[in-house]
Short mmCIF file of C-alpha atoms (C1' of nucleotides) in Angstrom, two decimals:
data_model
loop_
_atom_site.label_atom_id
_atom_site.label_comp_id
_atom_site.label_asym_id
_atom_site.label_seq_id
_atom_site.Cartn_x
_atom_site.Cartn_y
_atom_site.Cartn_z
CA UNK A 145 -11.08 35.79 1.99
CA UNK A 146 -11.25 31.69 2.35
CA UNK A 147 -8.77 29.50 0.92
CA UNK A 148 -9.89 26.21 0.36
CA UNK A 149 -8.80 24.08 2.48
CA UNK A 150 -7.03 26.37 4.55
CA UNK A 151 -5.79 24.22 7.57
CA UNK A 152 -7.47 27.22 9.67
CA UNK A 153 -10.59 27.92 8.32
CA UNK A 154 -11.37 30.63 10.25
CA UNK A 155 -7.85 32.06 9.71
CA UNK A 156 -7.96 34.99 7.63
CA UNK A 157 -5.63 37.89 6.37
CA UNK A 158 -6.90 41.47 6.03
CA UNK A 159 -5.57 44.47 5.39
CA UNK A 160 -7.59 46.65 7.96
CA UNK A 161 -6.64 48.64 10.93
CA UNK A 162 -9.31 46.66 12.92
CA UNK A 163 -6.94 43.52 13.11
CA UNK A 164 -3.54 43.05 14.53
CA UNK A 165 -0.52 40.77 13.27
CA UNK A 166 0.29 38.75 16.16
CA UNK A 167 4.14 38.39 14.34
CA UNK A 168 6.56 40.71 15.61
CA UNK A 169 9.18 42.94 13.95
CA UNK A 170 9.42 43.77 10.82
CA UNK A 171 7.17 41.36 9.15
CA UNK A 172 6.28 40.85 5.59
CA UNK A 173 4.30 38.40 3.91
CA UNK A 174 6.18 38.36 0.28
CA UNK A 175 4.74 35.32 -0.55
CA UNK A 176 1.81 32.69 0.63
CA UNK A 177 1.94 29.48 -0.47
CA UNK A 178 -0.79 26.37 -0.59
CA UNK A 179 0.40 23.18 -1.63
CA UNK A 180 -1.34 20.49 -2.06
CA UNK A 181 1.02 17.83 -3.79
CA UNK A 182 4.02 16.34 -2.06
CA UNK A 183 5.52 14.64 -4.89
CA UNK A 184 8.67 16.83 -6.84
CA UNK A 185 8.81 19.33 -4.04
CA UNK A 186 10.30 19.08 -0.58
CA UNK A 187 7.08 20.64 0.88
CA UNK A 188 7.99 23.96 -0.46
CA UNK A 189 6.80 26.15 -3.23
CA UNK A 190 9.21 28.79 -4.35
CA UNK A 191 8.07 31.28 -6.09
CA UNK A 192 11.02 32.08 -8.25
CA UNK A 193 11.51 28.87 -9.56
CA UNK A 194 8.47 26.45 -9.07
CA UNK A 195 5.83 25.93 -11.95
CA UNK A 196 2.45 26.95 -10.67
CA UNK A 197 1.35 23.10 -10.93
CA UNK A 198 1.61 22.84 -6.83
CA UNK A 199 0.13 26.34 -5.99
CA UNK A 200 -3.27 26.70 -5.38
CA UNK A 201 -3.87 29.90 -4.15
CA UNK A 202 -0.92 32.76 -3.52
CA UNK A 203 -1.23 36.11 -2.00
CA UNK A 204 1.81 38.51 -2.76
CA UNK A 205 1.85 41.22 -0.26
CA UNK A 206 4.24 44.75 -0.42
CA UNK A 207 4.38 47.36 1.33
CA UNK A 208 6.72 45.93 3.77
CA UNK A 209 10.17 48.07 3.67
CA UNK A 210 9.05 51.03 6.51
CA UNK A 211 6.07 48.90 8.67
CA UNK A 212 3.67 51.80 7.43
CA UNK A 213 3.07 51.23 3.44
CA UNK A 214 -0.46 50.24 2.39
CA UNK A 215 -0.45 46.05 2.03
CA UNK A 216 -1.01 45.81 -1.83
CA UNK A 217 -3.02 42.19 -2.15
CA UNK A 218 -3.07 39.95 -4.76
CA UNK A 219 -4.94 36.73 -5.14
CA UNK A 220 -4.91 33.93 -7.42
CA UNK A 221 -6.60 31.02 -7.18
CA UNK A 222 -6.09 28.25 -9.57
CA UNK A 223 -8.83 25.78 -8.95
CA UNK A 224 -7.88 23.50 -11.14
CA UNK A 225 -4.56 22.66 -10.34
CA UNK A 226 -5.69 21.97 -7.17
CA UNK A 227 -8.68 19.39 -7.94
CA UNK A 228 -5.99 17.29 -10.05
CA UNK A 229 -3.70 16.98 -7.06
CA UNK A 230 -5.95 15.77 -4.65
CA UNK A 231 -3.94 12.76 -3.74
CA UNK A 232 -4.69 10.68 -0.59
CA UNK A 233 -7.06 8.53 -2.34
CA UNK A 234 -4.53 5.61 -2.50
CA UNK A 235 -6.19 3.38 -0.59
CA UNK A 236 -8.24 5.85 0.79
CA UNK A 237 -6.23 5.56 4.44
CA UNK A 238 -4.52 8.08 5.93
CA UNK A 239 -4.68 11.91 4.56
CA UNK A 240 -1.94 13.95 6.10
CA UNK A 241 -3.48 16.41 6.89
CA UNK A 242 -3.67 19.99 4.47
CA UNK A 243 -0.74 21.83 3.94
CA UNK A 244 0.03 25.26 3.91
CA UNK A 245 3.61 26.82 3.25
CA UNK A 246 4.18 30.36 3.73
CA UNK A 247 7.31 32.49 3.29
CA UNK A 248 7.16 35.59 5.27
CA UNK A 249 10.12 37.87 5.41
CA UNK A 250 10.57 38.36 9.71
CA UNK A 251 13.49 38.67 11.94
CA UNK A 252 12.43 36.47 14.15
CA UNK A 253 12.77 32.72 13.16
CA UNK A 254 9.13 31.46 15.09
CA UNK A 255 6.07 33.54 14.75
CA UNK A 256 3.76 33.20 16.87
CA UNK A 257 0.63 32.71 15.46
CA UNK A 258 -1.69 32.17 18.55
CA UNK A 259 -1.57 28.54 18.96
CA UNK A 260 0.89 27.20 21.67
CA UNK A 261 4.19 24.96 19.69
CA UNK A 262 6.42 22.21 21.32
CA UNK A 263 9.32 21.85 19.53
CA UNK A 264 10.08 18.13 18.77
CA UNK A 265 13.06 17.96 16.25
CA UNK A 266 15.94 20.22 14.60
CA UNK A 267 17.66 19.16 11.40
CA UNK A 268 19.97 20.83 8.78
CA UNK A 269 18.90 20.28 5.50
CA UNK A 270 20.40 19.68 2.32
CA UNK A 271 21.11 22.65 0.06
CA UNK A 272 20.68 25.38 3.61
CA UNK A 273 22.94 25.83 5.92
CA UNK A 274 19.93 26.97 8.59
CA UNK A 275 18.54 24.66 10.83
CA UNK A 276 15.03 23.45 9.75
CA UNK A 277 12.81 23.43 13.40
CA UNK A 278 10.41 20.51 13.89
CA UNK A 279 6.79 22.25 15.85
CA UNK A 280 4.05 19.92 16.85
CA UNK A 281 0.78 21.76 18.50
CA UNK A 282 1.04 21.63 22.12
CA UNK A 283 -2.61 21.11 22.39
CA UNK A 284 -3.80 17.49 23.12
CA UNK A 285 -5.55 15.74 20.49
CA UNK A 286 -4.23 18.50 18.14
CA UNK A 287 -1.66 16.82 15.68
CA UNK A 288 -0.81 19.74 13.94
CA UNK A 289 2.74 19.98 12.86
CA UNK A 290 4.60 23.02 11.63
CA UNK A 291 7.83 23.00 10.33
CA UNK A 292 9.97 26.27 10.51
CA UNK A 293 13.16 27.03 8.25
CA UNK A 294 15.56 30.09 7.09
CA UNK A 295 15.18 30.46 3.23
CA UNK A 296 18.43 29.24 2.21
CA UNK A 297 18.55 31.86 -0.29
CA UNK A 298 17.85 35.03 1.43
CA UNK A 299 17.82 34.58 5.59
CA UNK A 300 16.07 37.39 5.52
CA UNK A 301 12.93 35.11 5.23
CA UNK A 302 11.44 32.46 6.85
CA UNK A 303 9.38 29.55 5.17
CA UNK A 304 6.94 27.87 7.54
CA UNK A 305 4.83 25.31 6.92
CA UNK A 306 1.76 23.86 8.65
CA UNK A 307 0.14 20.55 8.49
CA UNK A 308 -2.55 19.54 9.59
CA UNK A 309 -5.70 20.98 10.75
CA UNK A 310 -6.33 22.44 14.65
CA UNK A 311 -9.33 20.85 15.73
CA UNK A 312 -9.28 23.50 18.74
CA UNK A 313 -9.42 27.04 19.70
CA UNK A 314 -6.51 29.55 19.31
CA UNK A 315 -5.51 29.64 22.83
CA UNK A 316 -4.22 33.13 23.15
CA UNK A 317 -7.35 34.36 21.35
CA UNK A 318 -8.64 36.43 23.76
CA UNK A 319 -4.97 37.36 24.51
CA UNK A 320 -4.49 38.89 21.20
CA UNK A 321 -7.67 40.64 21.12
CA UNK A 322 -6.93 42.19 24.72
CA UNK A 323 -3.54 43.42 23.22
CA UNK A 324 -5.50 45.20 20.77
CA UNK A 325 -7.64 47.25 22.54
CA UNK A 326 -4.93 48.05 25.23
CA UNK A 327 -3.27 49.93 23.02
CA UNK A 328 0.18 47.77 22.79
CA UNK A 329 2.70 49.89 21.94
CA UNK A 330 5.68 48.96 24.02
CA UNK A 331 7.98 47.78 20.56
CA UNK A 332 6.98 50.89 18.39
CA UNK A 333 5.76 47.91 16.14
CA UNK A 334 2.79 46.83 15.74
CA UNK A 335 0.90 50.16 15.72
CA UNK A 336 2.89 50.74 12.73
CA UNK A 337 1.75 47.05 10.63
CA UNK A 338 0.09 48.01 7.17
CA UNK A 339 -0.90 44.06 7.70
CA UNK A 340 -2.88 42.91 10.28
CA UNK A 341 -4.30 39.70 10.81
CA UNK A 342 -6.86 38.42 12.54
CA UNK A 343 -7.50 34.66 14.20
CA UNK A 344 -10.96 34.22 14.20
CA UNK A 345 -11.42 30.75 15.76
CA UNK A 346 -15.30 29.42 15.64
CA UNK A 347 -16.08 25.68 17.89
CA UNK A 348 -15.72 22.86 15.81
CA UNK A 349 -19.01 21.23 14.94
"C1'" DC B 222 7.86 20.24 39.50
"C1'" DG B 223 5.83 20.24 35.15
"C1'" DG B 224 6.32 21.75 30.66
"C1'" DT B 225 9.60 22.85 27.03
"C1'" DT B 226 13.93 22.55 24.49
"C1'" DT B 227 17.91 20.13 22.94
"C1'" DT B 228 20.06 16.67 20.39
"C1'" DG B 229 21.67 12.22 18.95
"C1'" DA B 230 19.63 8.10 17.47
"C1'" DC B 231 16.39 5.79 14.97
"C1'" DC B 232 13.03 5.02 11.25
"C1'" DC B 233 11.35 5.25 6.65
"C1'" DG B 234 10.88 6.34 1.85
"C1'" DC B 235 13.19 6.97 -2.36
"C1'" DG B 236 16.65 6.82 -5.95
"C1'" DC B 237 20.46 4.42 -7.78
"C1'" DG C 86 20.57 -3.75 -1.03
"C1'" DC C 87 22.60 0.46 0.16
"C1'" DG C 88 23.15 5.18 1.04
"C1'" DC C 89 21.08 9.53 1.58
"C1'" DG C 90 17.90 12.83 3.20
"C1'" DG C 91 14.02 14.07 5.79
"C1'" DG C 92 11.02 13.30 9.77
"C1'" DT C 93 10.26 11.62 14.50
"C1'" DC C 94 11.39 9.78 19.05
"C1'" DA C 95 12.89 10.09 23.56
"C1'" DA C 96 15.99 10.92 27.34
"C1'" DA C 97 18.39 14.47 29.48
"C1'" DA C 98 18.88 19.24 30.31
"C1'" DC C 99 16.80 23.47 30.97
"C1'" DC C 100 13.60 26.93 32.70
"C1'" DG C 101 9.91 29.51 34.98
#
DNA sequence: CGGTTTTGACCCGCGC
DNA sequence: GCGCGGGTCAAAACCG
């Protein structure tokens, strides 16, 4: 599947035993969000409460409780929402970048998703009492931000947003690959995901 | 020793 | 103009 304007366009989610989830633990996407609009929302799209005016495309997966459940997939684009939010054509300067907010229930706080993170800033935020973590892509030239925060609501999750678009390779590409095929089994984890993802990453043109 | 993390300060936009 | 909240900077500490 392609989202448009997916900040990775080569980034894709499938549910097939021929990829592997680079996030540890017990990991769960319950909820994939796109945003394209800034304005109402603090940069995040929740899915309990939000209208769908700021989602473009969502992806609901379950499956999640035991590691071993089939991923159930649901997409839903709406097109149209996201043509009438294409801002940025102010005074047709700066574009931010794409965004792309995600809430994934994990144990672990950072996922690593196969590009290489410096973290730059730590805040607490209004209306969570977790510490929102500042991520800029490590990579020079790349000024790819991600921004990494507890779901006030349930800490079970963790909402993570990227902006920006990498204008490189995934780094540990060939790392994840290798872990793969060498049969990495050393957690009793990730031989058990019913999602696995895979980073495809092609040369930019 | 170089890269990363920590953390307080600073900056900026927005609402009142 | 002021205060608040969110985002970033940058120096020091930390770590492999």
């Amino acid at each position: 599947m392609n989202f448009p304007e997916n900040p990775n366009p080569n980034f894709t989610f499938l549910s097939d035993d021929n990829f592997i989830s680079p996030f540890m633990d017990n990991f769960d996407f319950s909820s994939l969000m796109f945003e394209v609009d800034e304005g109402g929302n603090t940069g995040l799209v929740q899915e309990e409460t939000s209208p769908p005016t700021s989602i473009v495309s969502s992806e609901t997966l379950t499956g999640e409780s035991s590691g071993s459940g089939r991923a159930i997939t649901t997409l839903s684009k709406k097109e149209s929402t996201f043509d009438c939010k294409n801002r940025g054509s102010k005074d047709g300067e700066k574009d931010p970048g794409h965004r792309v907010a995600f809430r994934t229930r994990s144990k672990i706080d950072v996922m690593d998703d196969g590009y290489k993170w410096r973290k730059y800033g730590k805040k607490s935020v209004k209306n969570n009492t977790n510490k929102r973590n500042y991520y800029k892509c490590s990579s020079e030239g790349c000024t790819v931000k991600k921004r990494v925060q507890r779901d006030g609501k349930d800490a079970a999750y963790v909402i993570t947003t990227y902006e920006g678009v990498h204008n490189h390779e995934i780094p540990s590409h060939v790392y994840y690959n290798d872990m793969v095929s060498s049969n990495y089994d050393h957690d009793n984890n990730w031989n058990q995901h019913s999602l696995l993802q895979s980073i495809h990453i092609s040369p930019p043109s």
